[in-house]
Amino acid sequence: MIKRRTFLKVAATATAGALAAPYVHAESKKFSGITLRVNGYGGLYDEALKKSVAAPLEERYGLKVQFIAGTTSADFVKLIANRDNPPYDLFMGDSPNMVELTKAGMIEEIRASEVPNVKRILPDFREFGHYGVPFSVASVIPVYNSKYIKPPIASYSDIARPDLVGRAVVMAPATYGSLLTLLGLADENGGSIENVEPAFKIMSAAKTNIVALAQTNVAEIQMFQNEEVYAGIFWDGRAHELRTKGLPIVTVVPPKGVYSVTTYINVVKGNKYPEAAYAYAEQLLSDEGVLGVPRALRYGVTTDVTLPEELRRDLLFNSQGRIALKKKVDWEKLIANRSAWTEELNKIIRS
Amino acid sequence: MRVDLIDRAMAASGAAVRAIVYAMLALPALLVIVCSFTSGDSLNFPPTGFSMRWYREVWQNELFMTALWTSTYIAVLVSTMALAIGFAAAFAINRFAFLGKGFLQALAFSPLIIPAVVLGIGLLQLFAKLNLTQTIYPLLLGHLVLAIPYVMRTILASLSLHDRVLEEAAMNLRASPLKVIRRITLPLILPGLLSAAIFAFVTSFGNVTVSAFLTYGGHVTLPVQIFTYVDTSYDPLVAAVSSLMIVITLVIILVIERLIGAERVV
Amino acid sequence: MEEPLASRRVLTPALLLAPMILLLVLFLIVPTFGLLRASFLSESHLLDGSGFSLKQYIRFFSDSYYSSVLFETFVDGIIVSLICLGIGFPTGYSLARLSPPARRWRIIIVIMPLTLSLVVIVFGWLIILGRNGVINALLLSSGIASSPKQLLFSRPAVITVLVQQFLPFMILSVMSVVTQIDPVLEHAAANLRANRFATFRKVVIPLALPGIFAGFNLVFVLSISAFITPRLIGGNRVAMLGSLIYERIMAELNWPSGAAMAFILLVSGLGVTATLNALAASRLVRKGGRYAR
């Protein structure tokens, strides 16, 4: 096994070297010998980033990037516990994680002087001042299987529609997808982040509809795939994934607004190679880098990049009008309310 | 007549229960193995077509292969160490009279009832203070702690059952205590030791919840790798990796049995 | 070269026990106390801090929701342990009485589920219990049901999967003690014209008790601290304290609160096991007394 790995490495380096040969002399591989450690999201997500961000960096600068798979919350705990000797140089996190990251003082501010491509970020996507570089956006939206659900679902609140009895799914409180769902429901029914009571009313009304709370994205995918459920609230990228598996899943754009999280890359304080880390962020925001995740998973982009036709067709935020639907969220408040909301939701759903 | 009837009823119901038990235990694993040979892109039952495609993918996936190696050597280290520590302690508890035995037994079993998440975070906090998080020790010691109760339970139960007459006879013949343990006690409780070793191995090999906090650097154990992998994608790769895990465990079990079985003859 | 007996009696067990005590004190007790300390913090998501507050405990006990979940968790734990005992004992017993070659493959079937990642086991169960699953197909084709039944995301489903997961522990516990019961005892009983049931009740079961207790306790504690199965198979419709703790710590990053709930589970779990064991033991003693007379 080890032999085979070594062989692969040698082979890979040799091939990369051969391919990059013309560059070698020009750029002199300024980061060769450096390996950046990033917390991975796992699976196809990391694969996409490797292809669109890590591989070009290695080719150009000799910079290696290692994705360490883990769950974001466990990785965050590891990061906090090891302030003096951070286990990651770069840390990926979604908007809710950013609240904790900035509060813990674990990440560096990033400005256009260090990462010029920061200028390309669209106005509303940088939610935490100079902290974090947003590179992707995922939205929580209603979806349904058009083979079984005839009158189309039109809003978050339709999850309580009587014809969905025993056929609907929402995300579990452990994922912040359910918190965004609550915000969407509150918003559509006269509530707000200050007053989510209307959302809980809808959830109570939908209780007989909701078969289960999906603990993971994969669990929810399976429920749709096995036709265990016909409708639910899910991530936009995942709805696309279901379509690629041949299911007639329709994505609904809620008219009163869409709730989304933005995914950021952060430079961890006290890391040894800030220059290399900035180079990663720069590449991530370049056309090639920022299209990596949408190409693989159809999550949205955060920069002014021109979308290729096949992406324009599939992405939720594919026009100015659509982007205008993206709701601003007070993440700090969301985190502060998380515990109480989770408790309430658990009480409602428990049979 | 009555005796016969009851005997037969018991035999029949026993056979039925056993059939259900084996079916229930084997079914999920079998389904996973069957699904791992699919030629399609998604994990479905019944699988579409037959191919070794996903095994090739695993073989080429450096992340999974490295994780597999990490898991295996940690599990082997853990089961060896747990067996030594556990046998010593169980022997002391069972064969000597002293105060506080009940307390010690409770101590030995306490890792079981502490929710894994709590142990994971507690250990992480401790090793962070010791500045050792980026070494193999957290994982090794964490798994060792988890394995102790299984090992202790099994060895204690074996020790408390087997007859001490032989040991006493040997002692009377002035055999040294070590010799008595090696030649008489150990062979007698061999089935117990074997299952203790297997318990320890699988505890370490399969653990996700504690490992998730303790994996260091790029060295991730296989279950953690699978756990994070399936959070974003669920293709037959997972079934193929799991099938590999099954095969490895089978091999380890058979090897342990062979080794101990052979020694026993000598 | 005999040492004085008295000193050997103290020294030897102390030396033998030292590694285990050291290991558990340093890497179990110390970190656990670190978290126990954290459970008395009032601020969330902080592991270190000063101050002392009962806030987390008050939150738990002032809301009947949590105590009812705790109670249900214990009920589920006992149900799972009883089922495991009921079907695991005959299996473990028969395993012990088989010849080693016949035993080998059966043991492997028993151990296999332990090695599988839980996520994968859950996938297996989705295939079995799903709306288009194996069981529903059987029900439909045999005419017992006219439309597919919702089997997943219910308490029976969670209990079934927990039983499957922890049954191996019971079987192996029983097996390892029964192998050491001399079959001669059973033959003797049979020769005395005791039927199989009587032999079991009066000979096998009393002798196998250490294994039964070991298995029962093991399955019980494993079931009450389970969280992956209730989450994935129960889909939050089945509440167990383990999954609430997991959520509190992993999703909300509220370690003090999660730690407090964990300690409540720990202490009450120990209480329940101790009570059950004491009850069982006292019954046995009384029974034993009766037989002696």
mmCIF file of C-alpha atoms in Angstrom, chain A residues 71 73-74 76-77 80 100 103 166-167 172-175 206-216 219 222-223 225-230 335 338-340 342-343 346-347 349-351, chain C residues 45 47 59 63-66 68-69 72 122-123 126-127 129-132 149-153 155 230-232 234-239 244 246-255 257:
data_model
loop_
_atom_site.group_PDB
_atom_site.id
_atom_site.type_symbol
_atom_site.label_atom_id
_atom_site.label_comp_id
_atom_site.label_asym_id
_atom_site.label_seq_id
_atom_site.Cartn_x
_atom_site.Cartn_y
_atom_site.Cartn_z
ATOM 1 C CA THR A 71 -17.334 18.012 10.332
ATOM 2 C CA SER A 73 -18.257 21.911 14.188
ATOM 3 C CA ALA A 74 -15.667 19.334 15.277
ATOM 4 C CA PHE A 76 -14.023 24.426 14.844
ATOM 5 C CA VAL A 77 -13.635 22.903 18.293
ATOM 6 C CA ILE A 80 -10.338 26.837 19.250
ATOM 7 C CA GLU A 100 -18.181 32.126 16.164
ATOM 8 C CA LYS A 103 -15.911 36.190 18.090
ATOM 9 C CA GLY A 166 -47.022 12.087 5.541
ATOM 10 C CA ARG A 167 -44.963 13.173 2.545
ATOM 11 C CA ALA A 172 -33.113 18.855 11.437
ATOM 12 C CA PRO A 173 -32.270 21.521 14.011
ATOM 13 C CA ALA A 174 -28.673 20.315 14.089
ATOM 14 C CA THR A 175 -28.190 21.883 10.677
ATOM 15 C CA ALA A 206 -47.206 20.779 9.144
ATOM 16 C CA LYS A 207 -46.492 18.220 11.845
ATOM 17 C CA THR A 208 -48.621 15.494 10.273
ATOM 18 C CA ASN A 209 -46.982 16.241 6.924
ATOM 19 C CA ILE A 210 -43.444 15.975 8.191
ATOM 20 C CA VAL A 211 -42.270 12.378 8.091
ATOM 21 C CA ALA A 212 -38.940 13.177 9.684
ATOM 22 C CA LEU A 213 -36.345 15.832 10.180
ATOM 23 C CA ALA A 214 -33.429 15.002 7.919
ATOM 24 C CA GLN A 215 -30.265 14.817 9.987
ATOM 25 C CA THR A 216 -27.923 15.013 7.050
ATOM 26 C CA ALA A 219 -30.479 11.339 4.480
ATOM 27 C CA GLN A 222 -32.301 9.282 0.110
ATOM 28 C CA MET A 223 -35.779 10.148 1.313
ATOM 29 C CA GLN A 225 -34.797 9.121 -3.987
ATOM 30 C CA ASN A 226 -36.711 6.328 -2.280
ATOM 31 C CA GLU A 227 -39.906 8.351 -2.706
ATOM 32 C CA GLU A 228 -40.291 8.308 1.031
ATOM 33 C CA VAL A 229 -41.172 12.010 0.686
ATOM 34 C CA TYR A 230 -42.468 14.124 -2.208
ATOM 35 C CA ILE A 335 -26.863 32.175 16.683
ATOM 36 C CA ARG A 338 -30.459 28.957 17.929
ATOM 37 C CA SER A 339 -30.791 27.060 21.172
ATOM 38 C CA ALA A 340 -34.302 28.266 21.976
ATOM 39 C CA THR A 342 -34.020 24.181 18.317
ATOM 40 C CA GLU A 343 -35.676 23.274 21.591
ATOM 41 C CA ASN A 346 -37.807 19.487 18.787
ATOM 42 C CA LYS A 347 -40.826 19.758 21.056
ATOM 43 C CA ILE A 349 -41.884 17.499 15.992
ATOM 44 C CA ARG A 350 -41.514 14.849 18.692
ATOM 45 C CA SER A 351 -44.428 12.520 18.290
ATOM 46 C CA HIS C 45 -19.722 27.953 24.023
ATOM 47 C CA LEU C 47 -14.830 25.580 27.755
ATOM 48 C CA ARG C 59 -32.794 24.777 32.442
ATOM 49 C CA ASP C 63 -38.728 21.990 31.683
ATOM 50 C CA SER C 64 -40.736 18.779 31.849
ATOM 51 C CA TYR C 65 -39.785 18.127 28.222
ATOM 52 C CA TYR C 66 -36.284 17.102 29.233
ATOM 53 C CA SER C 68 -39.811 13.090 29.868
ATOM 54 C CA VAL C 69 -37.116 12.556 27.246
ATOM 55 C CA GLU C 72 -38.245 7.633 27.589
ATOM 56 C CA VAL C 122 -28.470 2.809 8.520
ATOM 57 C CA PHE C 123 -28.395 2.630 4.737
ATOM 58 C CA LEU C 126 -33.388 2.112 4.933
ATOM 59 C CA ILE C 127 -33.446 -0.569 2.248
ATOM 60 C CA LEU C 129 -37.654 -0.667 6.222
ATOM 61 C CA GLY C 130 -38.258 1.938 3.525
ATOM 62 C CA ARG C 131 -41.515 2.532 1.742
ATOM 63 C CA ASN C 132 -40.164 0.620 -1.246
ATOM 64 C CA LYS C 149 -46.549 1.191 5.449
ATOM 65 C CA GLN C 150 -44.477 3.944 6.988
ATOM 66 C CA LEU C 151 -42.007 1.876 8.976
ATOM 67 C CA LEU C 152 -39.095 4.248 9.335
ATOM 68 C CA PHE C 153 -38.932 7.227 11.687
ATOM 69 C CA ARG C 155 -39.971 4.178 17.882
ATOM 70 C CA PRO C 230 -32.188 7.818 17.058
ATOM 71 C CA ARG C 231 -31.183 10.730 14.844
ATOM 72 C CA LEU C 232 -30.944 8.886 11.553
ATOM 73 C CA GLY C 234 -35.931 8.237 14.294
ATOM 74 C CA GLY C 235 -35.660 11.500 12.371
ATOM 75 C CA ASN C 236 -36.200 13.589 15.541
ATOM 76 C CA ARG C 237 -39.645 12.091 15.944
ATOM 77 C CA VAL C 238 -38.148 9.780 18.539
ATOM 78 C CA ALA C 239 -36.396 11.803 21.184
ATOM 79 C CA LEU C 244 -30.194 16.160 22.321
ATOM 80 C CA TYR C 246 -25.095 15.795 20.518
ATOM 81 C CA GLU C 247 -27.158 18.595 19.046
ATOM 82 C CA ARG C 248 -26.435 20.914 21.919
ATOM 83 C CA ILE C 249 -22.702 20.381 21.666
ATOM 84 C CA MET C 250 -22.091 19.872 17.968
ATOM 85 C CA ALA C 251 -24.643 22.186 16.422
ATOM 86 C CA GLU C 252 -25.130 24.849 19.038
ATOM 87 C CA LEU C 253 -21.580 24.659 20.365
ATOM 88 C CA ASN C 254 -23.162 25.087 23.784
ATOM 89 C CA TRP C 255 -20.739 22.935 25.732
ATOM 90 C CA SER C 257 -25.393 22.867 28.563
#
